[in-house]
């Protein structure tokens, strides 16, 4: 069970290679970048630079991430049977410190990822030590351009198929949270925000404000909070 995600990724990729590169029924996988990438290399680091315009545009997104992270905590609490509300502050602090550290080295901002929660639900492994070890391996693999090129070569249909399963597990977990908390869906005041948020998220309702794009998760969160 714990290897099912990795095995499905490998098998699906091999099937795609046969269908695309062998039978020519889909766009062929391009291995040129993988073959040209060195096994070991230094990541590209950039110095931080303050941009007031970007800061103003991105500041409201933090509110969306607060709601998103809180939802992730509740989902994990529902899966493990251990309420994690008392760890909310610690989770937000860790998220903020990690984002500051990543930005100081030219990396992107970090947040909790719903895909990881899907892996937890599927594997039933909830140990924090597991994620610490996974993070260490991710850092080490960051020094391998070959591994990065290998990940980029994975066909989009394969990743989309995995995402359907993982996001489906999260959606089912959130329904369990509603059931456990006895949410009354006979009330219009409950049905309306839930319905709008579900449509916005499932339909990937996207808005672009300047150089900032808000995807389905962000718009669904804003809709749920606003309504």
PDB file of C-alpha atoms in Angstrom:
ATOM      1  CA  UNK A   1       0.000   0.000   0.000  1.00  0.00           C
ATOM      2  CA  UNK A   2       2.809   2.427   0.903  1.00  0.00           C
ATOM      3  CA  UNK A   3       4.485   1.900  -2.462  1.00  0.00           C
ATOM      4  CA  UNK A   4       1.273   2.010  -4.475  1.00  0.00           C
ATOM      5  CA  UNK A   5       1.672   5.676  -5.492  1.00  0.00           C
ATOM      6  CA  UNK A   6       5.275   5.225  -6.629  1.00  0.00           C
ATOM      7  CA  UNK A   7       4.481   1.983  -8.432  1.00  0.00           C
ATOM      8  CA  UNK A   8       1.477   3.531 -10.168  1.00  0.00           C
ATOM      9  CA  UNK A   9       3.686   6.431 -11.303  1.00  0.00           C
ATOM     10  CA  UNK A  10       6.296   4.071 -12.744  1.00  0.00           C
ATOM     11  CA  UNK A  11       3.799   1.729 -14.413  1.00  0.00           C
ATOM     12  CA  UNK A  12       1.739   4.607 -15.844  1.00  0.00           C
ATOM     13  CA  UNK A  13       4.867   6.233 -17.273  1.00  0.00           C
ATOM     14  CA  UNK A  14       5.959   2.957 -18.888  1.00  0.00           C
ATOM     15  CA  UNK A  15       2.503   2.500 -20.392  1.00  0.00           C
ATOM     16  CA  UNK A  16       2.636   6.051 -21.752  1.00  0.00           C
ATOM     17  CA  UNK A  17       6.052   5.363 -23.320  1.00  0.00           C
ATOM     18  CA  UNK A  18       4.619   2.323 -25.115  1.00  0.00           C
ATOM     19  CA  UNK A  19       1.505   4.187 -26.275  1.00  0.00           C
ATOM     20  CA  UNK A  20       3.257   7.443 -27.229  1.00  0.00           C
ATOM     21  CA  UNK A  21       6.799   6.540 -28.282  1.00  0.00           C
ATOM     22  CA  UNK A  22       5.981   3.032 -29.514  1.00  0.00           C
ATOM     23  CA  UNK A  23       2.503   3.222 -31.029  1.00  0.00           C
ATOM     24  CA  UNK A  24       2.592   6.990 -31.706  1.00  0.00           C
ATOM     25  CA  UNK A  25      -0.925   7.488 -30.337  1.00  0.00           C
ATOM     26  CA  UNK A  26       0.067  10.472 -28.156  1.00  0.00           C
ATOM     27  CA  UNK A  27       2.809  13.114 -28.009  1.00  0.00           C
ATOM     28  CA  UNK A  28       6.090  11.269 -27.508  1.00  0.00           C
ATOM     29  CA  UNK A  29       8.164  11.687 -24.363  1.00  0.00           C
ATOM     30  CA  UNK A  30      11.323  13.722 -24.922  1.00  0.00           C
ATOM     31  CA  UNK A  31      14.343  12.296 -23.091  1.00  0.00           C
ATOM     32  CA  UNK A  32      16.881  14.719 -24.567  1.00  0.00           C
ATOM     33  CA  UNK A  33      16.913  16.955 -21.476  1.00  0.00           C
ATOM     34  CA  UNK A  34      17.323  13.925 -19.203  1.00  0.00           C
ATOM     35  CA  UNK A  35      20.250  12.557 -21.221  1.00  0.00           C
ATOM     36  CA  UNK A  36      21.957  15.960 -21.335  1.00  0.00           C
ATOM     37  CA  UNK A  37      21.562  16.783 -17.621  1.00  0.00           C
ATOM     38  CA  UNK A  38      24.587  16.198 -15.353  1.00  0.00           C
ATOM     39  CA  UNK A  39      24.170  13.864 -12.409  1.00  0.00           C
ATOM     40  CA  UNK A  40      25.501  16.386  -9.859  1.00  0.00           C
ATOM     41  CA  UNK A  41      25.272  20.184 -10.016  1.00  0.00           C
ATOM     42  CA  UNK A  42      24.740  23.264  -7.891  1.00  0.00           C
ATOM     43  CA  UNK A  43      21.274  24.841  -7.846  1.00  0.00           C
ATOM     44  CA  UNK A  44      20.927  28.385  -9.140  1.00  0.00           C
ATOM     45  CA  UNK A  45      20.815  30.762  -6.161  1.00  0.00           C
ATOM     46  CA  UNK A  46      19.750  34.415  -6.323  1.00  0.00           C
ATOM     47  CA  UNK A  47      19.928  37.198  -3.766  1.00  0.00           C
ATOM     48  CA  UNK A  48      16.663  38.548  -2.330  1.00  0.00           C
ATOM     49  CA  UNK A  49      15.391  41.881  -3.660  1.00  0.00           C
ATOM     50  CA  UNK A  50      12.562  43.947  -2.211  1.00  0.00           C
ATOM     51  CA  UNK A  51       9.712  44.850  -4.542  1.00  0.00           C
ATOM     52  CA  UNK A  52       6.972  46.939  -2.959  1.00  0.00           C
ATOM     53  CA  UNK A  53       4.502  46.422  -5.809  1.00  0.00           C
ATOM     54  CA  UNK A  54       4.848  42.647  -5.620  1.00  0.00           C
ATOM     55  CA  UNK A  55       4.546  42.726  -1.825  1.00  0.00           C
ATOM     56  CA  UNK A  56       1.255  44.639  -1.992  1.00  0.00           C
ATOM     57  CA  UNK A  57      -0.171  42.220  -4.554  1.00  0.00           C
ATOM     58  CA  UNK A  58       0.892  39.110  -2.665  1.00  0.00           C
ATOM     59  CA  UNK A  59      -0.018  40.222   0.862  1.00  0.00           C
ATOM     60  CA  UNK A  60      -3.736  39.325   0.523  1.00  0.00           C
ATOM     61  CA  UNK A  61      -2.747  35.844  -0.635  1.00  0.00           C
ATOM     62  CA  UNK A  62      -1.425  35.197   2.877  1.00  0.00           C
ATOM     63  CA  UNK A  63      -5.009  35.342   4.166  1.00  0.00           C
ATOM     64  CA  UNK A  64      -5.980  32.646   1.683  1.00  0.00           C
ATOM     65  CA  UNK A  65      -3.071  30.476   2.805  1.00  0.00           C
ATOM     66  CA  UNK A  66      -4.117  30.867   6.437  1.00  0.00           C
ATOM     67  CA  UNK A  67      -7.527  29.394   5.634  1.00  0.00           C
ATOM     68  CA  UNK A  68      -5.972  26.712   3.425  1.00  0.00           C
ATOM     69  CA  UNK A  69      -3.460  25.634   6.071  1.00  0.00           C
ATOM     70  CA  UNK A  70      -6.152  25.552   8.728  1.00  0.00           C
ATOM     71  CA  UNK A  71      -8.208  23.260   6.511  1.00  0.00           C
ATOM     72  CA  UNK A  72      -5.198  20.997   6.034  1.00  0.00           C
ATOM     73  CA  UNK A  73      -4.707  20.756   9.807  1.00  0.00           C
ATOM     74  CA  UNK A  74      -8.325  19.780  10.299  1.00  0.00           C
ATOM     75  CA  UNK A  75      -8.064  17.181   7.530  1.00  0.00           C
ATOM     76  CA  UNK A  76      -4.999  15.613   9.150  1.00  0.00           C
ATOM     77  CA  UNK A  77      -6.735  15.695  12.517  1.00  0.00           C
ATOM     78  CA  UNK A  78      -9.705  13.859  11.025  1.00  0.00           C
ATOM     79  CA  UNK A  79      -7.457  11.217   9.442  1.00  0.00           C
ATOM     80  CA  UNK A  80      -5.414  10.574  12.577  1.00  0.00           C
ATOM     81  CA  UNK A  81      -8.256  10.936  15.057  1.00  0.00           C
ATOM     82  CA  UNK A  82      -6.205  13.502  16.999  1.00  0.00           C
ATOM     83  CA  UNK A  83      -7.417  17.132  16.998  1.00  0.00           C
ATOM     84  CA  UNK A  84      -4.563  19.459  16.007  1.00  0.00           C
ATOM     85  CA  UNK A  85      -6.212  22.813  16.706  1.00  0.00           C
ATOM     86  CA  UNK A  86      -3.757  23.511  19.540  1.00  0.00           C
ATOM     87  CA  UNK A  87      -0.870  23.294  17.030  1.00  0.00           C
ATOM     88  CA  UNK A  88      -2.285  25.901  14.644  1.00  0.00           C
ATOM     89  CA  UNK A  89       0.048  28.674  15.788  1.00  0.00           C
ATOM     90  CA  UNK A  90       3.097  26.444  15.545  1.00  0.00           C
ATOM     91  CA  UNK A  91       2.111  25.373  12.024  1.00  0.00           C
ATOM     92  CA  UNK A  92       1.703  28.975  10.847  1.00  0.00           C
ATOM     93  CA  UNK A  93       5.019  29.973  12.446  1.00  0.00           C
ATOM     94  CA  UNK A  94       6.844  27.124  10.725  1.00  0.00           C
ATOM     95  CA  UNK A  95       5.265  28.049   7.404  1.00  0.00           C
ATOM     96  CA  UNK A  96       6.334  31.674   7.762  1.00  0.00           C
ATOM     97  CA  UNK A  97       9.905  30.865   8.793  1.00  0.00           C
ATOM     98  CA  UNK A  98      10.272  28.360   5.950  1.00  0.00           C
ATOM     99  CA  UNK A  99       9.035  30.928   3.431  1.00  0.00           C
ATOM    100  CA  UNK A 100      11.501  33.529   4.737  1.00  0.00           C
ATOM    101  CA  UNK A 101      14.376  31.043   4.504  1.00  0.00           C
ATOM    102  CA  UNK A 102      13.413  29.955   0.987  1.00  0.00           C
ATOM    103  CA  UNK A 103      13.076  33.553  -0.224  1.00  0.00           C
ATOM    104  CA  UNK A 104      16.474  34.500   1.235  1.00  0.00           C
ATOM    105  CA  UNK A 105      18.098  31.973  -1.123  1.00  0.00           C
ATOM    106  CA  UNK A 106      16.011  32.846  -4.168  1.00  0.00           C
ATOM    107  CA  UNK A 107      13.498  30.047  -3.762  1.00  0.00           C
ATOM    108  CA  UNK A 108       9.730  30.177  -3.971  1.00  0.00           C
ATOM    109  CA  UNK A 109       7.395  30.612  -1.044  1.00  0.00           C
ATOM    110  CA  UNK A 110       6.326  27.428   0.691  1.00  0.00           C
ATOM    111  CA  UNK A 111       3.000  26.262   2.026  1.00  0.00           C
ATOM    112  CA  UNK A 112       1.345  23.040   3.100  1.00  0.00           C
ATOM    113  CA  UNK A 113       0.564  20.818   0.126  1.00  0.00           C
ATOM    114  CA  UNK A 114      -2.691  18.931  -0.141  1.00  0.00           C
ATOM    115  CA  UNK A 115      -0.950  16.287  -2.257  1.00  0.00           C
ATOM    116  CA  UNK A 116       1.121  15.264   0.776  1.00  0.00           C
ATOM    117  CA  UNK A 117      -2.060  14.875   2.803  1.00  0.00           C
ATOM    118  CA  UNK A 118      -3.400  12.618   0.065  1.00  0.00           C
ATOM    119  CA  UNK A 119      -0.269  10.479   0.343  1.00  0.00           C
ATOM    120  CA  UNK A 120      -0.783  10.306   4.113  1.00  0.00           C
ATOM    121  CA  UNK A 121      -4.380   9.194   3.645  1.00  0.00           C
ATOM    122  CA  UNK A 122      -3.368   6.519   1.150  1.00  0.00           C
ATOM    123  CA  UNK A 123      -0.300   5.179   2.978  1.00  0.00           C
ATOM    124  CA  UNK A 124      -1.653   5.729   6.518  1.00  0.00           C
ATOM    125  CA  UNK A 125       1.797   6.932   7.578  1.00  0.00           C
ATOM    126  CA  UNK A 126       1.432  10.016   9.777  1.00  0.00           C
ATOM    127  CA  UNK A 127       4.863  10.210  11.434  1.00  0.00           C
ATOM    128  CA  UNK A 128       6.475  13.653  11.303  1.00  0.00           C
ATOM    129  CA  UNK A 129       9.874  11.929  11.133  1.00  0.00           C
ATOM    130  CA  UNK A 130       8.900  10.576   7.728  1.00  0.00           C
ATOM    131  CA  UNK A 131       8.464  14.081   6.354  1.00  0.00           C
ATOM    132  CA  UNK A 132      11.732  15.273   7.917  1.00  0.00           C
ATOM    133  CA  UNK A 133      13.587  12.457   6.143  1.00  0.00           C
ATOM    134  CA  UNK A 134      11.682  13.171   2.921  1.00  0.00           C
ATOM    135  CA  UNK A 135      12.671  16.837   3.189  1.00  0.00           C
ATOM    136  CA  UNK A 136      16.323  15.884   3.644  1.00  0.00           C
ATOM    137  CA  UNK A 137      16.202  13.672   0.564  1.00  0.00           C
ATOM    138  CA  UNK A 138      14.510  16.495  -1.373  1.00  0.00           C
ATOM    139  CA  UNK A 139      17.357  18.855  -0.444  1.00  0.00           C
ATOM    140  CA  UNK A 140      19.968  16.326  -1.557  1.00  0.00           C
ATOM    141  CA  UNK A 141      18.118  15.652  -4.818  1.00  0.00           C
ATOM    142  CA  UNK A 142      18.103  19.411  -5.411  1.00  0.00           C
ATOM    143  CA  UNK A 143      21.807  19.035  -6.202  1.00  0.00           C
ATOM    144  CA  UNK A 144      21.027  16.650  -9.070  1.00  0.00           C
ATOM    145  CA  UNK A 145      19.964  18.337 -12.334  1.00  0.00           C
ATOM    146  CA  UNK A 146      19.441  14.831 -13.731  1.00  0.00           C
ATOM    147  CA  UNK A 147      16.715  14.100 -11.181  1.00  0.00           C
ATOM    148  CA  UNK A 148      15.026  17.436 -11.903  1.00  0.00           C
ATOM    149  CA  UNK A 149      15.040  16.718 -15.631  1.00  0.00           C
ATOM    150  CA  UNK A 150      13.641  13.252 -14.948  1.00  0.00           C
ATOM    151  CA  UNK A 151      10.715  14.721 -13.016  1.00  0.00           C
ATOM    152  CA  UNK A 152       9.996  17.249 -15.767  1.00  0.00           C
ATOM    153  CA  UNK A 153       9.910  14.412 -18.289  1.00  0.00           C
ATOM    154  CA  UNK A 154       6.976  12.690 -16.548  1.00  0.00           C
ATOM    155  CA  UNK A 155       3.968  12.990 -18.898  1.00  0.00           C
ATOM    156  CA  UNK A 156       1.240  15.391 -17.842  1.00  0.00           C
ATOM    157  CA  UNK A 157      -1.535  12.763 -18.212  1.00  0.00           C
ATOM    158  CA  UNK A 158       0.277  10.570 -15.682  1.00  0.00           C
ATOM    159  CA  UNK A 159       0.552  13.388 -13.149  1.00  0.00           C
ATOM    160  CA  UNK A 160      -3.066  14.372 -13.763  1.00  0.00           C
ATOM    161  CA  UNK A 161      -4.217  10.827 -13.068  1.00  0.00           C
ATOM    162  CA  UNK A 162      -2.324  10.720  -9.779  1.00  0.00           C
ATOM    163  CA  UNK A 163      -3.716  14.121  -8.821  1.00  0.00           C
ATOM    164  CA  UNK A 164      -7.285  12.921  -9.330  1.00  0.00           C
ATOM    165  CA  UNK A 165      -6.752  10.120  -6.834  1.00  0.00           C
ATOM    166  CA  UNK A 166      -4.917  12.223  -4.250  1.00  0.00           C
ATOM    167  CA  UNK A 167      -7.306  15.176  -4.407  1.00  0.00           C
ATOM    168  CA  UNK A 168     -10.240  12.768  -4.288  1.00  0.00           C
ATOM    169  CA  UNK A 169      -8.943  11.375  -1.005  1.00  0.00           C
ATOM    170  CA  UNK A 170      -8.711  14.886   0.425  1.00  0.00           C
ATOM    171  CA  UNK A 171     -12.244  15.735  -0.687  1.00  0.00           C
ATOM    172  CA  UNK A 172     -13.537  12.565   0.965  1.00  0.00           C
ATOM    173  CA  UNK A 173     -11.644  13.426   4.148  1.00  0.00           C
ATOM    174  CA  UNK A 174     -13.213  16.883   4.287  1.00  0.00           C
ATOM    175  CA  UNK A 175     -16.670  15.330   3.902  1.00  0.00           C
ATOM    176  CA  UNK A 176     -15.795  13.207   6.908  1.00  0.00           C
ATOM    177  CA  UNK A 177     -14.922  16.389   8.824  1.00  0.00           C
ATOM    178  CA  UNK A 178     -18.387  17.790   8.010  1.00  0.00           C
ATOM    179  CA  UNK A 179     -20.060  14.567   9.127  1.00  0.00           C
ATOM    180  CA  UNK A 180     -18.068  14.328  12.357  1.00  0.00           C
ATOM    181  CA  UNK A 181     -18.935  17.938  13.215  1.00  0.00           C
ATOM    182  CA  UNK A 182     -22.601  17.380  12.285  1.00  0.00           C
ATOM    183  CA  UNK A 183     -22.768  20.264   9.824  1.00  0.00           C
ATOM    184  CA  UNK A 184     -26.408  21.036   9.007  1.00  0.00           C
ATOM    185  CA  UNK A 185     -26.723  21.033   5.203  1.00  0.00           C
ATOM    186  CA  UNK A 186     -30.451  21.621   5.361  1.00  0.00           C
ATOM    187  CA  UNK A 187     -29.730  25.326   5.875  1.00  0.00           C
ATOM    188  CA  UNK A 188     -29.307  27.546   2.820  1.00  0.00           C
ATOM    189  CA  UNK A 189     -26.677  29.574   4.675  1.00  0.00           C
ATOM    190  CA  UNK A 190     -24.545  26.424   4.745  1.00  0.00           C
ATOM    191  CA  UNK A 191     -25.316  25.033   1.297  1.00  0.00           C
ATOM    192  CA  UNK A 192     -24.646  28.257  -0.628  1.00  0.00           C
ATOM    193  CA  UNK A 193     -21.026  28.930   0.434  1.00  0.00           C
ATOM    194  CA  UNK A 194     -20.165  25.230   0.220  1.00  0.00           C
ATOM    195  CA  UNK A 195     -21.661  24.969  -3.270  1.00  0.00           C
ATOM    196  CA  UNK A 196     -19.908  28.086  -4.565  1.00  0.00           C
ATOM    197  CA  UNK A 197     -16.576  26.997  -3.081  1.00  0.00           C
ATOM    198  CA  UNK A 198     -16.877  23.489  -4.560  1.00  0.00           C
ATOM    199  CA  UNK A 199     -17.665  24.797  -8.041  1.00  0.00           C
ATOM    200  CA  UNK A 200     -14.842  27.365  -7.885  1.00  0.00           C
ATOM    201  CA  UNK A 201     -12.344  24.756  -6.725  1.00  0.00           C
ATOM    202  CA  UNK A 202     -13.400  21.884  -8.987  1.00  0.00           C
ATOM    203  CA  UNK A 203     -13.742  24.191 -11.993  1.00  0.00           C
ATOM    204  CA  UNK A 204     -10.374  25.832 -11.282  1.00  0.00           C
ATOM    205  CA  UNK A 205     -11.884  29.315 -11.390  1.00  0.00           C
ATOM    206  CA  UNK A 206      -8.887  31.560 -12.034  1.00  0.00           C
ATOM    207  CA  UNK A 207      -8.434  35.319 -11.696  1.00  0.00           C
ATOM    208  CA  UNK A 208      -5.396  37.325 -12.718  1.00  0.00           C
ATOM    209  CA  UNK A 209      -4.645  40.601 -10.933  1.00  0.00           C
ATOM    210  CA  UNK A 210      -1.598  42.257 -12.417  1.00  0.00           C
ATOM    211  CA  UNK A 211       1.176  39.690 -12.305  1.00  0.00           C
ATOM    212  CA  UNK A 212      -0.548  37.575  -9.645  1.00  0.00           C
ATOM    213  CA  UNK A 213      -2.802  34.677 -10.629  1.00  0.00           C
ATOM    214  CA  UNK A 214      -5.265  33.172  -8.162  1.00  0.00           C
ATOM    215  CA  UNK A 215      -6.110  29.571  -9.012  1.00  0.00           C
ATOM    216  CA  UNK A 216      -9.079  27.426  -8.078  1.00  0.00           C
ATOM    217  CA  UNK A 217      -7.966  26.721  -4.508  1.00  0.00           C
ATOM    218  CA  UNK A 218      -7.429  30.405  -3.760  1.00  0.00           C
ATOM    219  CA  UNK A 219     -10.715  31.565  -5.293  1.00  0.00           C
ATOM    220  CA  UNK A 220     -12.624  28.765  -3.559  1.00  0.00           C
ATOM    221  CA  UNK A 221     -11.117  29.771  -0.224  1.00  0.00           C
ATOM    222  CA  UNK A 222     -11.923  33.448  -0.749  1.00  0.00           C
ATOM    223  CA  UNK A 223     -15.482  32.566  -1.760  1.00  0.00           C
ATOM    224  CA  UNK A 224     -15.993  30.362   1.291  1.00  0.00           C
ATOM    225  CA  UNK A 225     -14.653  33.005   3.683  1.00  0.00           C
ATOM    226  CA  UNK A 226     -16.525  35.853   1.996  1.00  0.00           C
ATOM    227  CA  UNK A 227     -19.857  34.042   1.992  1.00  0.00           C
TER     228      UNK A 227
END
